[in-house]
Coordinates of C-alpha atoms in Angstrom, one line a residue:
X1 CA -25.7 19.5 -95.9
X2 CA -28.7 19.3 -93.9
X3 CA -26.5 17.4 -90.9
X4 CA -24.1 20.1 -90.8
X5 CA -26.7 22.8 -90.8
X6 CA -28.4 21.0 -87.8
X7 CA -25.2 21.1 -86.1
X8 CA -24.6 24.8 -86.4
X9 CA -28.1 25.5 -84.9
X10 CA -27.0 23.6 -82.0
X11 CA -23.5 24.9 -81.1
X12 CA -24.4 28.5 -82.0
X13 CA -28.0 28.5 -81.3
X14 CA -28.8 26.2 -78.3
X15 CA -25.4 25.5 -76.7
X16 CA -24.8 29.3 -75.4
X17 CA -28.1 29.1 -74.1
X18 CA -27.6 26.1 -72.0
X19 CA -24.4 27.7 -71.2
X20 CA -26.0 30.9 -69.4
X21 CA -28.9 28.8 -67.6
X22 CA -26.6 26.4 -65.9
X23 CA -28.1 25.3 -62.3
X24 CA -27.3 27.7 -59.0
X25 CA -25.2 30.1 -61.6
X26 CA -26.2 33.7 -61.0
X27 CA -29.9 35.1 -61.6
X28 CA -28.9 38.1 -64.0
X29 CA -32.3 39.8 -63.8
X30 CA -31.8 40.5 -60.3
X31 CA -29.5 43.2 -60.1
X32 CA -29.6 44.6 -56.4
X33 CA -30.2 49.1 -56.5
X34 CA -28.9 49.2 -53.2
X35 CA -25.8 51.0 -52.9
X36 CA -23.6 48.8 -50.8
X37 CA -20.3 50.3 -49.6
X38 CA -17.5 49.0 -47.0
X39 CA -18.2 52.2 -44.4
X40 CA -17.9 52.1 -41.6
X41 CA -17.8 48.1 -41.8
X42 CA -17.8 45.4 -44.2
X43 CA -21.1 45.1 -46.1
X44 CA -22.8 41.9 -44.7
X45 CA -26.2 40.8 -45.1
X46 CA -27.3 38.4 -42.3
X47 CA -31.4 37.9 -42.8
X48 CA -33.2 38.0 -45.9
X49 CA -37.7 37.7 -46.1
X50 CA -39.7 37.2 -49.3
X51 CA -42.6 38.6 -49.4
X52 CA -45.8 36.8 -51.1
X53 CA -45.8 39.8 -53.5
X54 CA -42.2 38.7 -55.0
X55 CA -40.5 41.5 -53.0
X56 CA -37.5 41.3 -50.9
X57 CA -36.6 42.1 -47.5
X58 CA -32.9 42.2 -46.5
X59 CA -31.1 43.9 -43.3
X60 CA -27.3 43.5 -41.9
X61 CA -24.7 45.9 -41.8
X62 CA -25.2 47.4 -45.1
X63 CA -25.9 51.0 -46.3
X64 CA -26.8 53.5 -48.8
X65 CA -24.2 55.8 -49.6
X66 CA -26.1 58.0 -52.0
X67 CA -29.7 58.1 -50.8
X68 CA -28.4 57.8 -46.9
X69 CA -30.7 55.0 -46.3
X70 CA -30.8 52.3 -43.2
X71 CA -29.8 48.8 -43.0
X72 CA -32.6 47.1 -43.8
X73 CA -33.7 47.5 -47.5
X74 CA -36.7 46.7 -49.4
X75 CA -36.4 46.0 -53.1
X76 CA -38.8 44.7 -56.2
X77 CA -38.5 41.5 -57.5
X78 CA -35.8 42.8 -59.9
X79 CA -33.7 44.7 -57.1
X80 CA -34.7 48.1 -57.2
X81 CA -35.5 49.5 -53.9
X82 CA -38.4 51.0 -52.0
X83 CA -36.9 54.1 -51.5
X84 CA -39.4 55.1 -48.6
X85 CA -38.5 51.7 -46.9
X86 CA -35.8 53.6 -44.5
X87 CA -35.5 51.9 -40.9
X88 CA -31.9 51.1 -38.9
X89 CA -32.2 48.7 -36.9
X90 CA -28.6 48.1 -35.6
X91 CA -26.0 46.1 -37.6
X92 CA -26.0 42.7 -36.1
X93 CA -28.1 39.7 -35.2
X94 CA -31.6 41.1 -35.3
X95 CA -34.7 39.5 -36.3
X96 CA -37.2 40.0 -39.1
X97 CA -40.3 38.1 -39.7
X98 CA -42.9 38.3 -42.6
X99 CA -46.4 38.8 -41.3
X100 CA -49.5 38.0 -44.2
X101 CA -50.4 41.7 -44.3
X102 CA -47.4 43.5 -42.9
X103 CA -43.9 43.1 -41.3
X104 CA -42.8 42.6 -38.0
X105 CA -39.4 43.5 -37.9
X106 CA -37.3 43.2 -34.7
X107 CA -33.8 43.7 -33.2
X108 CA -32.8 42.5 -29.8
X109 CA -34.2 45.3 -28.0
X110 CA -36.2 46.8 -29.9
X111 CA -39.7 45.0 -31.3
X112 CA -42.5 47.3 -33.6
X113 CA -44.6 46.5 -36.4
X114 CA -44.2 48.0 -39.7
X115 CA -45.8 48.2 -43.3
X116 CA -44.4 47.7 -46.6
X117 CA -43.2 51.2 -46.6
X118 CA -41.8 51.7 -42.7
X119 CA -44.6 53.2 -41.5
X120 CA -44.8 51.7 -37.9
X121 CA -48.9 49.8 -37.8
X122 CA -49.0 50.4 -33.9
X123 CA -47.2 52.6 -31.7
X124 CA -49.2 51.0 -28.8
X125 CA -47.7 47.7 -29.3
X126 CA -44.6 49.0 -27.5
X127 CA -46.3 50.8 -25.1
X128 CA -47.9 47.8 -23.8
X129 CA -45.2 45.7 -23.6
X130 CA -43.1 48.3 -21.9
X131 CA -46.0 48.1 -19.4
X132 CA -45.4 44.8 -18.2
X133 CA -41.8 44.7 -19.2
X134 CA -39.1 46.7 -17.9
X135 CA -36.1 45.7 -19.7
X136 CA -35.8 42.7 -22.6
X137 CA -33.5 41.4 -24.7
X138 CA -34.6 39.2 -27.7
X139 CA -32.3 36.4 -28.7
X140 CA -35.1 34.6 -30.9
X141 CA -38.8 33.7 -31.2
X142 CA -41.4 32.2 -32.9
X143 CA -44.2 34.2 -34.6
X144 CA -47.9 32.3 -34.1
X145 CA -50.7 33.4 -36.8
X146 CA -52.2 34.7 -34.5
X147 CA -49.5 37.9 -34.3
X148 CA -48.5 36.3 -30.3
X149 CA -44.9 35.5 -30.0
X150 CA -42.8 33.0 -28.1
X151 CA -39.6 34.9 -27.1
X152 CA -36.4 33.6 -26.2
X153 CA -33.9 36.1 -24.2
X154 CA -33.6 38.0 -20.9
X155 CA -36.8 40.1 -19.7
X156 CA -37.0 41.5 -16.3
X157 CA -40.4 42.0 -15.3
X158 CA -41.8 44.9 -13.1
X159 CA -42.1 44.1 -9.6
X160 CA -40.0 40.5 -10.2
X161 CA -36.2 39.8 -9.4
X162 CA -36.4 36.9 -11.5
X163 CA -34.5 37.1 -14.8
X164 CA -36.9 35.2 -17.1
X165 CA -35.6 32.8 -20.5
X166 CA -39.1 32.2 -22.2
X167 CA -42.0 34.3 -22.3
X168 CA -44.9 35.1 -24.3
X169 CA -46.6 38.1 -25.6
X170 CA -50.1 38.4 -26.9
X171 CA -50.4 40.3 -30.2
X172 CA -51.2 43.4 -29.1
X173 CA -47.9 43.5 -26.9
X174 CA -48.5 43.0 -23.5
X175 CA -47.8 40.1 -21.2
X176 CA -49.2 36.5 -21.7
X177 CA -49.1 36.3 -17.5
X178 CA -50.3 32.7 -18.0
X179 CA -46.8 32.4 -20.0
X180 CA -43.4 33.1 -18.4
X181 CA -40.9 31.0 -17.5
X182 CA -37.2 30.4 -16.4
X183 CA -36.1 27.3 -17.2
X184 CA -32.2 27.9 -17.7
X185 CA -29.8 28.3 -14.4
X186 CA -28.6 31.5 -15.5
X187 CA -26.2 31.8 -13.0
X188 CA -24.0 29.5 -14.1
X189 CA -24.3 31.7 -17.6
X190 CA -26.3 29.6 -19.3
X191 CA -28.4 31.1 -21.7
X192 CA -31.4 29.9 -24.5
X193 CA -30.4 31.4 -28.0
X194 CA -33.5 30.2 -29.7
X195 CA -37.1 28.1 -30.3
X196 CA -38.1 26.6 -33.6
X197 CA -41.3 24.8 -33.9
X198 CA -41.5 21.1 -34.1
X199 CA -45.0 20.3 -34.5
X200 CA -48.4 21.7 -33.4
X201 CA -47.6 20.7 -29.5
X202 CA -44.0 20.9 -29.2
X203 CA -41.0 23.1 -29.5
X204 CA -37.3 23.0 -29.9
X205 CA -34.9 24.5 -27.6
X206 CA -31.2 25.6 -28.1
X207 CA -28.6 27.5 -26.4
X208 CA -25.8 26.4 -23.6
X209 CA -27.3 25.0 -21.1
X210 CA -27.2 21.8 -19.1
X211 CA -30.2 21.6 -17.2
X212 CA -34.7 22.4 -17.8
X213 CA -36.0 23.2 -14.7
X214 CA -34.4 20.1 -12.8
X215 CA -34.5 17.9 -15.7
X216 CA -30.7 17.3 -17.0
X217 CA -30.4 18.3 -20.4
X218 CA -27.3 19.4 -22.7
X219 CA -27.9 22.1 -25.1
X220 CA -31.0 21.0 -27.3
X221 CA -34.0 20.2 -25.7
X222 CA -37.8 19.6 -26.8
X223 CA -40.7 20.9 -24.5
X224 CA -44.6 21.0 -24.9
X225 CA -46.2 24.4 -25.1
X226 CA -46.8 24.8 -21.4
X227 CA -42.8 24.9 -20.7
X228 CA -42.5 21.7 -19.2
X229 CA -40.2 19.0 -20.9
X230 CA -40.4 16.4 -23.4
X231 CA -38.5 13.7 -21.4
X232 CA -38.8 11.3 -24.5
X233 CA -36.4 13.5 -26.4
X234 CA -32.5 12.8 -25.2
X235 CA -29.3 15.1 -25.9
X236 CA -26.5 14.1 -27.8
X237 CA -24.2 17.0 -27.3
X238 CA -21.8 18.3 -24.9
X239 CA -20.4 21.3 -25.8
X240 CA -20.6 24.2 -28.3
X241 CA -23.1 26.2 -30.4
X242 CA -25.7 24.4 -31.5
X243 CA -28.7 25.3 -33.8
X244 CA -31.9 23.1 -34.9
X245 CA -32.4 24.5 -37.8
X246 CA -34.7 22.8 -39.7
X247 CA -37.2 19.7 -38.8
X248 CA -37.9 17.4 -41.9
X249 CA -42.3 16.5 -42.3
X250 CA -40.8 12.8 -40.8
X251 CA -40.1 14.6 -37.4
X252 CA -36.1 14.0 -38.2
X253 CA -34.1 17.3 -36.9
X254 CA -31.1 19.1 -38.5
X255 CA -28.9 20.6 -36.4
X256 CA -25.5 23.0 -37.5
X257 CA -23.3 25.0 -35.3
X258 CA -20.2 24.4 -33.8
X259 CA -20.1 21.7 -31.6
X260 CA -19.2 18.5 -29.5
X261 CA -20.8 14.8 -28.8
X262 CA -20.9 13.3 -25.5
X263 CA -17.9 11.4 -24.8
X264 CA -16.0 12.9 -28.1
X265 CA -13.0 15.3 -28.6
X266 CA -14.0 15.7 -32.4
X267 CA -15.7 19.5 -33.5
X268 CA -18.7 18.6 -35.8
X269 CA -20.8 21.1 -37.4
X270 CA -23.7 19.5 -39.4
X271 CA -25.8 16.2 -38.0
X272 CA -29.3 15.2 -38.2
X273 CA -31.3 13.8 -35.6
X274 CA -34.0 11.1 -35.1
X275 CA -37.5 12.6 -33.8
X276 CA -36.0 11.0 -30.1
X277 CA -32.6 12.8 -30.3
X278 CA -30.5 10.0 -31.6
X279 CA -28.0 10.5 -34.7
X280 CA -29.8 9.2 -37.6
X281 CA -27.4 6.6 -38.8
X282 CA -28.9 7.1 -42.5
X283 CA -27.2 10.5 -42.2
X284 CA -23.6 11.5 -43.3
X285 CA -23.1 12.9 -39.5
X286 CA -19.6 11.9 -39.6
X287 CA -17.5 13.6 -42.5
X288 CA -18.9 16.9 -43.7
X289 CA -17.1 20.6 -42.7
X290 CA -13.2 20.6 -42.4
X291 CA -13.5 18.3 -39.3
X292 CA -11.7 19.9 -36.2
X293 CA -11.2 23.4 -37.8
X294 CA -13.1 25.6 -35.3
X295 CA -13.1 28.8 -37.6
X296 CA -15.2 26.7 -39.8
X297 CA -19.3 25.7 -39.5
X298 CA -22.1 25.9 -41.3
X299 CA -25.0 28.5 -40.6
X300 CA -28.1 27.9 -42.5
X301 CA -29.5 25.5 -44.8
X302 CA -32.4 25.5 -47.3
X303 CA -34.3 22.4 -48.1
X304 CA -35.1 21.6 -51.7
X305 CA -37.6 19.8 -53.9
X306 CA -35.5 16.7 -54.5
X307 CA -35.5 16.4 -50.5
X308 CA -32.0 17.7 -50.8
X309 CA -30.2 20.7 -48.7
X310 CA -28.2 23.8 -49.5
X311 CA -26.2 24.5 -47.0
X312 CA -24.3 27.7 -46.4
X313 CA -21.3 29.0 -44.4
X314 CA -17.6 29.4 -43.4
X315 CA -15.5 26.7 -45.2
X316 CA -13.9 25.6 -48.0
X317 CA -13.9 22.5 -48.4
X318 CA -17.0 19.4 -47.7
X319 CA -16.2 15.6 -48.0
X320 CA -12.5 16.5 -49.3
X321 CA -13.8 18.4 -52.0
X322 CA -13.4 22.3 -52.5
X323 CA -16.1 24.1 -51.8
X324 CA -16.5 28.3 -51.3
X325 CA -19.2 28.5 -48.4
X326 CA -22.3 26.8 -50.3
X327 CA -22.6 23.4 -51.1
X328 CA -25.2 20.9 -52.4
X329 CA -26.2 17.3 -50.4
X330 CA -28.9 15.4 -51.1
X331 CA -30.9 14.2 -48.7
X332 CA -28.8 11.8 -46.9
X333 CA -25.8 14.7 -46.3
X334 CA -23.8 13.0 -49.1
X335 CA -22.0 15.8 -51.4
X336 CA -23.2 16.3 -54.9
X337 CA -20.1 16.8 -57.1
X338 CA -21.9 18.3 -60.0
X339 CA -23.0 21.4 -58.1
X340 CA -21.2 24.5 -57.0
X341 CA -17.7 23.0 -58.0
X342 CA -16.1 26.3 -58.7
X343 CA -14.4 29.0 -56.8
X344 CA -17.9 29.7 -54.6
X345 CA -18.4 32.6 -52.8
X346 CA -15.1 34.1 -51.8
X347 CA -14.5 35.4 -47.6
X348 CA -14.1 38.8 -48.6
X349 CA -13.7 39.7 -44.4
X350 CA -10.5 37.6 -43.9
X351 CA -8.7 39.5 -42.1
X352 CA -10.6 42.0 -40.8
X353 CA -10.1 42.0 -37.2
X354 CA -13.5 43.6 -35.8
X355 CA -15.1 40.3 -34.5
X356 CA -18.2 41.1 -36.2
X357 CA -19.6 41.1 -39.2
X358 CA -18.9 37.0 -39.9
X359 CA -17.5 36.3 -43.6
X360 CA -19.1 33.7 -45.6
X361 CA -22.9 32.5 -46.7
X362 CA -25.6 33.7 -43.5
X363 CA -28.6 32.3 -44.7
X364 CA -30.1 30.6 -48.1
X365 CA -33.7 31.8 -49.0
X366 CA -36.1 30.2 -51.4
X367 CA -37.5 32.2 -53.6
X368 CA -40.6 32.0 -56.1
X369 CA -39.9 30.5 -59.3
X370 CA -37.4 28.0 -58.3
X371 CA -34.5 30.4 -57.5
X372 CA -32.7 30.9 -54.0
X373 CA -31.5 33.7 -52.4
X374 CA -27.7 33.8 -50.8
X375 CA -26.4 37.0 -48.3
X376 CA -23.2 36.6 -46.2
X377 CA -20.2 38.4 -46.3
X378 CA -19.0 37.8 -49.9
X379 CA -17.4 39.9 -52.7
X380 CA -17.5 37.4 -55.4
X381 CA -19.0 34.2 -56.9
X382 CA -17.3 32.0 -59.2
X383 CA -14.5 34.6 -59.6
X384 CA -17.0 37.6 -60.8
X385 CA -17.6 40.2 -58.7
X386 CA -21.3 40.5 -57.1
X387 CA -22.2 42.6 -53.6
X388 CA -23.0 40.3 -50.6
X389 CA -26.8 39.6 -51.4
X390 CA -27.6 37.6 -54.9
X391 CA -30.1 35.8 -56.2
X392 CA -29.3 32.1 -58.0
X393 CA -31.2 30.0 -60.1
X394 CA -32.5 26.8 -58.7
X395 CA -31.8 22.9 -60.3
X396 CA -32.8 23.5 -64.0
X397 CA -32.5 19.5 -64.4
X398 CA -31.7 16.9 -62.1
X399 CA -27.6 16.5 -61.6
X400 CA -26.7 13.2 -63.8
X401 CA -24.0 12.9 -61.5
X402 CA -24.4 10.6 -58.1
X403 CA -22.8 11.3 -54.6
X404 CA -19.1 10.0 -54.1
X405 CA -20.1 7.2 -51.4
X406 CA -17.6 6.2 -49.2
X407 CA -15.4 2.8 -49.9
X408 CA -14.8 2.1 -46.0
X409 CA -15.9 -1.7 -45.8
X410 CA -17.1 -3.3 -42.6
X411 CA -17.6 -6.7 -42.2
X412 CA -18.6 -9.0 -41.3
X413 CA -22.1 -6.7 -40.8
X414 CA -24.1 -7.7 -38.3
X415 CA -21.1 -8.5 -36.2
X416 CA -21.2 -11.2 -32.8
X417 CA -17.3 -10.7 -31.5
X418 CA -15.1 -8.9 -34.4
X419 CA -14.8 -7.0 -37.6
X420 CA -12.8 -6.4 -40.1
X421 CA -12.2 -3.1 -41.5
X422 CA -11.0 -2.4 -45.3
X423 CA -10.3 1.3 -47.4
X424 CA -8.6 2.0 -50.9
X425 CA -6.2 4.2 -48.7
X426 CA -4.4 3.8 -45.6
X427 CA -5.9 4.3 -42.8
X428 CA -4.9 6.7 -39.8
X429 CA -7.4 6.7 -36.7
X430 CA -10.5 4.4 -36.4
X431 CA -13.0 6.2 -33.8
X432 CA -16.4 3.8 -32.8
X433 CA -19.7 5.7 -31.5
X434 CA -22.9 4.3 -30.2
X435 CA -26.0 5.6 -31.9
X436 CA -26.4 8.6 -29.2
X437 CA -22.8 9.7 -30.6
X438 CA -20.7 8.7 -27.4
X439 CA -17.1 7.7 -28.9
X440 CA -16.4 4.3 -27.1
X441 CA -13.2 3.5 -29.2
X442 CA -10.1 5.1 -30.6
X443 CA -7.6 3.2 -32.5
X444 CA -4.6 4.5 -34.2
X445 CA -3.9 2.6 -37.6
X446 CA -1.4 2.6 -40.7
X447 CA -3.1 0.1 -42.9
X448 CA -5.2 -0.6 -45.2
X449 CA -7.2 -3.2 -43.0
X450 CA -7.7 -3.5 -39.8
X451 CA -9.4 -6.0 -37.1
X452 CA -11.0 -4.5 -34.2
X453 CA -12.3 -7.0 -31.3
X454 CA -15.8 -6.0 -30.4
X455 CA -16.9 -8.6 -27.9
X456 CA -17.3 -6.1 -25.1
X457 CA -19.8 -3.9 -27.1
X458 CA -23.4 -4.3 -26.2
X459 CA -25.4 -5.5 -29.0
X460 CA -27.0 -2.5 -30.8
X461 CA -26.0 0.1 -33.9
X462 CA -22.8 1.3 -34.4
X463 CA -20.6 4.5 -36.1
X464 CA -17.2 4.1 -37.7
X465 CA -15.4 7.3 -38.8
X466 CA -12.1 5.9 -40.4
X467 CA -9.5 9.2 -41.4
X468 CA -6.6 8.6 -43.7
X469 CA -4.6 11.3 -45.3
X470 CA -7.0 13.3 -47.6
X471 CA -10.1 12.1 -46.9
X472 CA -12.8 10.6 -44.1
X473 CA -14.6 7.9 -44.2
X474 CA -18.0 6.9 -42.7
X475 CA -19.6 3.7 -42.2
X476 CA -21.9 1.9 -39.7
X477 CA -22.5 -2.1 -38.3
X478 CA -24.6 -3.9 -36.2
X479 CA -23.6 -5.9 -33.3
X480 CA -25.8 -8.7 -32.9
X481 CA -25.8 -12.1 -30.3

């Protein structure tokens, strides 16, 4: 009798809890005040800034119907709003940044200062910087503690024909004349699109260009903080948009977008670099995001305690299995199957033909108390309805099931003249790459195994992407003589 008393506590006590706490299901204590509504476009929420307080910043191209407020909102911890936090800064791709005492909160053309409740701090911020600056256009930046910033754009200076990329700005607005540069040819339209720190000396640069100062370069680049370049780091892409978005405490880079290698005709999306620009071979650079589907990338990612990544985006599918816009890797870029296996987040915009907002996840936030947030352009997760900015909770226990590794077999490894090449499934197209990412070798296949004659590789590392049917497969070798 006792037995089957303990068994009722558990299924009707215990069990519905564990249930409703499940890891990344939906936070149900945040409940967002804001009064999102699809006029005059799609609501989208594109940045999102916690405050140390537990409060929440979050601006795109939303609005509040019933209190007319702007598009950028301020709510409590639980989702009611500020309703004195009212500033419109312009729908799409601004910036905002969370100062220790205040917030800085910027859109491409227009940079002020503001406190928790809108107030603008200092009016003669702009004043000075429209002293030294006649017209600007902020593409990104970096925010130093010291309130200076390191602006990536177009400004035109009084006085100066020259267009200049990089510049920086002291924190009370004006000019940092010891400071402005322009690195990037634009006119062949190339363009920086951003900066993120790498360490206390050094910065990251992104955009579409080919060239800093005379130094050939392809799209990411790494320079010291007087402009000039880090020749030690070397650029593996070709073509595209690409982002470094995060740099791991080991120096290794991530890097999404939408983009090409040197030397490849395959899209990839999300990659991780060594500190000198290499692939990382330990990475799963190779089979991530609906490989050669251009409408579909990944935007943002969010690191996590188990060393681990969130990522966010356009797709709907990662490693062959479905997927709505958010996923879970750990910290190799392998897919963990026990998270997010549901519907997702759903692209409410398909369809829509305006070119902006984006559908899909825009960026992944970590929150206090191990919970994330998610805004994109989204009208439902896991089949319930939600608006397009939620909060989730974070890993409640660690997943007790491991990454699907891949069952491509290369041997034998390290190689002197030839390999041989095995899968579970027929294989269609072998492609070989060098460390760097430059495809040296396409074969076209319809077996199971293969041989591939590699006496005319130098010795070094190796990539093997094999594809079959419904799935790609990733593996590595080492030529040695």
């Amino acid at each position: 009798m006792k037995n089957i008393l303990k068994l009722f506590l558990v299924v009707f006590c215990i069990l519905p809890g564990i249930l409703l706490a499940q890891s990344y299901s939906l936070d149900t204590t945040f409940v967002p005040e804001y009064d999102f509504y699809d006029y005059p476009l799609p609501q989208t929420v594109y940045l999102i800034a916690e405050h140390e307080n537990g409060s929440v910043f979050v601006h795109g191209a939303i609005s509040n119907q019933s209190n007319n407020l702007g598009d950028c909102a301020h709510m409590h911890e639980d989702g009611s709003i500020y309703p004195e936090f009212d500033i419109s800064l312009g729908a799409f791709r601004s910036h905002l940044f969370l100062t220790k005492g205040d917030t800085l909160i910027t859109s491409r053309s227009i940079l002020r200062k503001f406190d928790m409740n809108a107030n603008c701090l200092n009016w003669d911020w702009g004043t000075n910087k429209f002293a030294d600056i006649e017209h600007d256009w902020y593409e990104g930046m970096h925010l130093f503690d010291d309130g200076s910033i390191l602006a990536v754009g177009t400004f035109d200076l009084y006085n100066d024909p020259t267009v200049y990329d990089l510049i920086r700005q002291k924190p009370d607005g004006h000019l940092d004349t010891s400071f402005y540069i322009d690195p990037i040819d634009q006119s062949l339209q190339e363009f920086l699109n951003g900066v993120l720190k790498y360490d206390e000396n050094r910065f990251l640069g992104y955009g579409k260009f080919t060239k800093w100062f005379n130094y050939p370069i392809k799209r990411v680049c790494r320079f010291y903080n007087d402009g000039s370049i880090d020749s030690s780091f070397y650029s593996v892409f070709d073509w595209g948009d690409t982002r470094a978005t995060y740099v791991q405490p080991d120096g290794k880079i991530i890097i999404t977008g939408q983009f090409y290698l040197e030397g490849d005709t395959s899209f990839h999306t999300l990659m991780r670099l060594n500190p000198d620009g290499s692939l990382d071979s330990t990475f799963n650079n190779f089979n991530n995001v609906n490989i050669n589907d251009y409408s579909h990338w990944v935007r943002t990612i969010c690191p996590l305690p188990d060393g681990g990544y969130l990522i966010g985006g356009f797709f709907n599918s990662y490693q062959g299995h479905h997927r709505g816009n958010i996923a879970k890797i750990d910290k190799n870029g392998y897919l963990d199957t026990a998270i997010f296996s549901g519907l997702g987040f759903d692209t409410m915009l398909v369809g829509y033909n305006h070119p902006y907002p984006y559908p899909g996840v825009h960026q992944i936030v970590a929150a206090q108390n191990n919970k994330y947030y998610i805004g994109g352009g989204f009208s439902s997760f896991n089949g319930q309805a939600v608006p397009p900015f939620v909060r989730l909770l974070g890993d409640l226990e660690s997943s007790i099931t491991e990454p699907e590794k891949h069952t491509l077999q290369v041997y034998p490894n390290p190689a002197n003249n030839s390999i041989n090449i095995s899968a579970n499934s027929i294989i269609n197209e072998i492609c070989i790459y060098t460390q760097i990412g430059q495809l040296i070798s396409v074969q076209n296949n319809r077996t199971k195994n293969t041989y591939i004659n590699v006496s005319g590789f130098a010795p070094g590392n190796y990539f093997i992407r094999a594809m079959s049917k419904n799935e790609v497969l990733v593996s590595k070798f080492v030529i040695v003589r």
